[in-house]
mmCIF file of C-alpha atoms in Angstrom:
data_model
loop_
_atom_site.group_PDB
_atom_site.id
_atom_site.type_symbol
_atom_site.label_atom_id
_atom_site.label_comp_id
_atom_site.label_asym_id
_atom_site.label_seq_id
_atom_site.Cartn_x
_atom_site.Cartn_y
_atom_site.Cartn_z
ATOM 1 C CA MET O 1 -23.986 2.333 54.146
ATOM 2 C CA ILE O 2 -23.171 6.034 54.194
ATOM 3 C CA ARG O 3 -21.459 5.713 50.815
ATOM 4 C CA GLN O 4 -24.607 4.203 49.253
ATOM 5 C CA LEU O 5 -26.783 6.895 50.787
ATOM 6 C CA LEU O 6 -24.420 9.582 49.504
ATOM 7 C CA THR O 7 -24.475 8.039 45.996
ATOM 8 C CA VAL O 8 -28.287 8.030 45.942
ATOM 9 C CA LEU O 9 -28.393 11.612 47.189
ATOM 10 C CA ILE O 10 -25.917 12.848 44.558
ATOM 11 C CA THR O 11 -27.757 10.994 41.775
ATOM 12 C CA THR O 12 -31.082 12.457 42.880
ATOM 13 C CA LEU O 13 -29.660 15.976 43.024
ATOM 14 C CA ALA O 14 -28.065 15.598 39.582
ATOM 15 C CA LEU O 15 -31.331 14.409 38.029
ATOM 16 C CA ALA O 16 -33.353 17.134 39.714
ATOM 17 C CA SER O 17 -30.942 19.886 38.681
ATOM 18 C CA CYS O 18 -30.985 18.927 34.990
ATOM 19 C CA GLY O 19 -34.796 19.185 34.819
ATOM 20 C CA PHE O 20 -35.501 15.451 34.643
ATOM 21 C CA HIS O 21 -39.010 14.374 35.574
ATOM 22 C CA LEU O 22 -40.963 11.178 35.122
ATOM 23 C CA ARG O 23 -43.057 11.032 31.970
ATOM 24 C CA SER O 24 -46.313 10.751 33.866
ATOM 25 C CA ASP O 25 -45.415 13.729 36.039
ATOM 26 C CA LYS O 26 -47.642 16.799 35.755
ATOM 27 C CA ALA O 27 -46.760 18.447 32.458
ATOM 28 C CA LEU O 28 -48.229 21.884 33.147
ATOM 29 C CA PRO O 29 -46.959 24.622 35.472
ATOM 30 C CA SER O 30 -48.183 24.595 39.056
ATOM 31 C CA ASN O 31 -50.092 27.880 38.572
ATOM 32 C CA THR O 32 -52.313 26.208 35.961
ATOM 33 C CA ASP O 33 -55.186 24.189 37.364
ATOM 34 C CA TYR O 34 -57.313 23.279 34.364
ATOM 35 C CA LEU O 35 -56.985 22.446 30.664
ATOM 36 C CA LEU O 36 -60.079 23.185 28.594
ATOM 37 C CA VAL O 37 -60.306 21.371 25.247
ATOM 38 C CA GLN O 38 -62.581 22.935 22.642
ATOM 39 C CA ALA O 39 -63.327 21.538 19.188
ATOM 40 C CA SER O 40 -66.041 21.842 16.584
ATOM 41 C CA SER O 41 -67.108 18.316 17.556
ATOM 42 C CA GLN O 42 -66.509 17.257 21.156
ATOM 43 C CA SER O 43 -66.782 13.627 20.054
ATOM 44 C CA ALA O 44 -63.837 14.041 17.654
ATOM 45 C CA LEU O 45 -61.298 11.259 17.959
ATOM 46 C CA LEU O 46 -58.431 13.667 18.711
ATOM 47 C CA VAL O 47 -60.430 15.190 21.585
ATOM 48 C CA ARG O 48 -60.926 11.703 23.061
ATOM 49 C CA ALA O 49 -57.241 10.877 22.600
ATOM 50 C CA LEU O 50 -56.246 14.152 24.266
ATOM 51 C CA GLU O 51 -58.551 13.535 27.218
ATOM 52 C CA LYS O 52 -57.135 10.014 27.576
ATOM 53 C CA ARG O 53 -53.570 11.364 27.647
ATOM 54 C CA MET O 54 -54.587 14.066 30.153
ATOM 55 C CA THR O 55 -55.474 11.315 32.625
ATOM 56 C CA VAL O 56 -52.057 9.708 32.081
ATOM 57 C CA TYR O 57 -50.322 13.031 32.747
ATOM 58 C CA ARG O 58 -52.692 13.712 35.680
ATOM 59 C CA ILE O 59 -53.945 16.950 34.138
ATOM 60 C CA ASP O 60 -57.298 18.192 35.356
ATOM 61 C CA GLY O 61 -59.489 19.274 32.482
ATOM 62 C CA GLY O 62 -62.022 18.347 29.881
ATOM 63 C CA SER O 63 -64.358 19.698 27.258
ATOM 64 C CA SER O 64 -66.467 21.788 29.650
ATOM 65 C CA ALA O 65 -65.264 24.883 31.498
ATOM 66 C CA ASP O 66 -64.839 24.961 35.260
ATOM 67 C CA PRO O 67 -65.893 28.449 36.459
ATOM 68 C CA ALA O 68 -64.010 28.019 39.749
ATOM 69 C CA LYS O 69 -60.724 27.614 37.874
ATOM 70 C CA GLN O 70 -61.287 30.194 35.141
ATOM 71 C CA ALA O 71 -58.328 32.384 36.184
ATOM 72 C CA SER O 72 -55.866 29.481 35.854
ATOM 73 C CA THR O 73 -57.307 27.700 32.807
ATOM 74 C CA ILE O 74 -55.404 27.070 29.594
ATOM 75 C CA THR O 75 -57.730 26.609 26.606
ATOM 76 C CA ILE O 76 -56.853 24.486 23.584
ATOM 77 C CA GLN O 77 -59.023 25.186 20.526
ATOM 78 C CA LEU O 78 -58.588 22.284 18.113
ATOM 79 C CA GLU O 79 -59.254 22.740 14.427
ATOM 80 C CA PRO O 80 -60.588 19.768 12.429
ATOM 81 C CA GLU O 81 -57.950 17.086 11.947
ATOM 82 C CA GLN O 82 -56.527 16.492 8.494
ATOM 83 C CA LEU O 83 -55.396 13.159 7.097
ATOM 84 C CA ASN O 84 -53.552 13.003 3.795
ATOM 85 C CA ARG O 85 -51.690 10.240 1.998
ATOM 86 C CA ARG O 86 -48.703 10.488 -0.236
ATOM 87 C CA LEU O 87 -47.837 7.715 -2.649
ATOM 88 C CA LEU O 88 -44.447 6.120 -1.924
ATOM 89 C CA SER O 89 -44.346 3.022 -4.144
ATOM 90 C CA VAL O 90 -46.453 0.859 -6.463
ATOM 91 C CA PHE O 91 -46.548 -2.810 -7.398
ATOM 92 C CA ALA O 92 -45.593 -3.971 -10.906
ATOM 93 C CA THR O 93 -49.342 -4.166 -11.625
ATOM 94 C CA GLY O 94 -49.729 -0.455 -10.937
ATOM 95 C CA GLN O 95 -51.552 -0.879 -7.613
ATOM 96 C CA VAL O 96 -50.381 1.175 -4.660
ATOM 97 C CA ALA O 97 -47.939 -0.715 -2.441
ATOM 98 C CA GLU O 98 -46.997 1.909 0.126
ATOM 99 C CA TYR O 99 -48.331 5.233 1.401
ATOM 100 C CA GLU O 100 -47.052 7.868 3.743
ATOM 101 C CA LEU O 101 -49.862 8.886 6.084
ATOM 102 C CA ILE O 102 -49.755 12.552 7.076
ATOM 103 C CA TYR O 103 -51.878 13.450 10.105
ATOM 104 C CA GLY O 104 -52.088 17.233 10.422
ATOM 105 C CA VAL O 105 -53.004 18.932 13.680
ATOM 106 C CA ARG O 106 -53.705 22.649 14.046
ATOM 107 C CA TYR O 107 -54.738 24.292 17.279
ATOM 108 C CA THR O 108 -54.718 27.550 19.195
ATOM 109 C CA VAL O 109 -53.644 27.795 22.809
ATOM 110 C CA VAL O 110 -55.162 30.567 24.923
ATOM 111 C CA PHE O 111 -53.194 31.139 28.124
ATOM 112 C CA PRO O 112 -54.740 32.443 31.367
ATOM 113 C CA ASP O 113 -53.449 35.957 30.643
ATOM 114 C CA GLY O 114 -55.419 35.977 27.347
ATOM 115 C CA GLU O 115 -52.439 35.593 25.025
ATOM 116 C CA ALA O 116 -53.180 33.235 22.118
ATOM 117 C CA LEU O 117 -50.644 31.120 20.263
ATOM 118 C CA LYS O 118 -51.487 29.278 17.029
ATOM 119 C CA THR O 119 -49.536 26.057 16.424
ATOM 120 C CA SER O 120 -49.523 23.190 13.955
ATOM 121 C CA PHE O 121 -47.542 20.016 13.366
ATOM 122 C CA GLU O 122 -47.719 16.745 11.452
ATOM 123 C CA VAL O 123 -47.382 13.117 12.501
ATOM 124 C CA LEU O 124 -46.036 10.857 9.757
ATOM 125 C CA ARG O 125 -46.250 7.077 9.267
ATOM 126 C CA GLU O 126 -45.479 4.749 6.412
ATOM 127 C CA TYR O 127 -48.270 2.337 5.604
ATOM 128 C CA GLN O 128 -47.985 -0.708 3.336
ATOM 129 C CA ASP O 129 -51.113 -1.561 1.422
ATOM 130 C CA ASP O 130 -51.915 -5.109 0.307
ATOM 131 C CA PRO O 131 -54.918 -5.388 -2.037
ATOM 132 C CA ASP O 132 -55.218 -9.131 -1.246
ATOM 133 C CA GLN O 133 -55.903 -8.486 2.465
ATOM 134 C CA VAL O 134 -58.354 -5.603 2.419
ATOM 135 C CA LEU O 135 -60.097 -6.372 5.731
ATOM 136 C CA ALA O 136 -56.874 -6.895 7.695
ATOM 137 C CA LYS O 137 -55.319 -3.758 6.208
ATOM 138 C CA SER O 138 -58.435 -1.745 7.060
ATOM 139 C CA ARG O 139 -58.105 -2.776 10.717
ATOM 140 C CA GLU O 140 -54.385 -2.068 10.648
ATOM 141 C CA LEU O 141 -55.039 1.400 9.220
ATOM 142 C CA ASN O 142 -57.481 2.153 12.049
ATOM 143 C CA LEU O 143 -54.887 1.025 14.598
ATOM 144 C CA VAL O 144 -52.174 3.166 12.987
ATOM 145 C CA LEU O 145 -54.483 6.198 12.972
ATOM 146 C CA SER O 146 -55.316 5.636 16.629
ATOM 147 C CA GLU O 147 -51.613 5.523 17.493
ATOM 148 C CA MET O 148 -51.034 8.691 15.475
ATOM 149 C CA ARG O 149 -53.772 10.481 17.433
ATOM 150 C CA LEU O 150 -52.253 9.402 20.759
ATOM 151 C CA GLU O 151 -48.848 10.626 19.589
ATOM 152 C CA ALA O 152 -50.441 13.923 18.552
ATOM 153 C CA ALA O 153 -52.089 14.255 21.976
ATOM 154 C CA ASP O 154 -48.748 13.601 23.704
ATOM 155 C CA ARG O 155 -47.098 16.155 21.474
ATOM 156 C CA ILE O 156 -49.756 18.782 22.222
ATOM 157 C CA ILE O 157 -49.221 18.366 25.958
ATOM 158 C CA ARG O 158 -45.424 18.478 25.651
ATOM 159 C CA LEU O 159 -45.574 21.531 23.352
ATOM 160 C CA LEU O 160 -48.036 23.187 25.699
ATOM 161 C CA SER O 161 -45.677 22.694 28.608
ATOM 162 C CA SER O 162 -42.710 24.128 26.703
ATOM 163 C CA GLN O 163 -44.725 27.019 25.254
ATOM 164 C CA TYR O 164 -45.958 28.012 28.680
ATOM 165 C CA ALA O 165 -42.488 27.690 30.192
ATOM 166 C CA GLY O 166 -41.125 29.953 27.462
ATOM 167 C CA LYS O 167 -43.547 32.771 28.280
#
């Protein structure tokens, strides 16, 4: 009994000392109470994806400022999203067989002390096109883009956490 308890205690201490935390644990420092998301269009799909991921990470925030938490608010200013495609392969008929989708995200983070940090990254996916199944491929493309936006939102939160920790 004592041996099992000691094993659990040592494992817990080892995980805590290496910085391990559950994925849904709060991703921002404890001195930050609010995450303000600003974009040219508040109905942009990336804004919605980011707000959805903020609920998963239990981050308080949104697209409107909270005056009571102004001193501890981190602001993310999203620039319009960019989606590009790069040709990877073609069929013998000359029709496109495969694309690489490039989802570009650029944003500026303004920390509570007023320091601003501009960041950008890309999310890449390969996408196979089939001209015989246009409707199905259109739905698949929308699903892939939605997944890319969620990945971008996760990445923003993780980068935000590491950028703030590095200050």
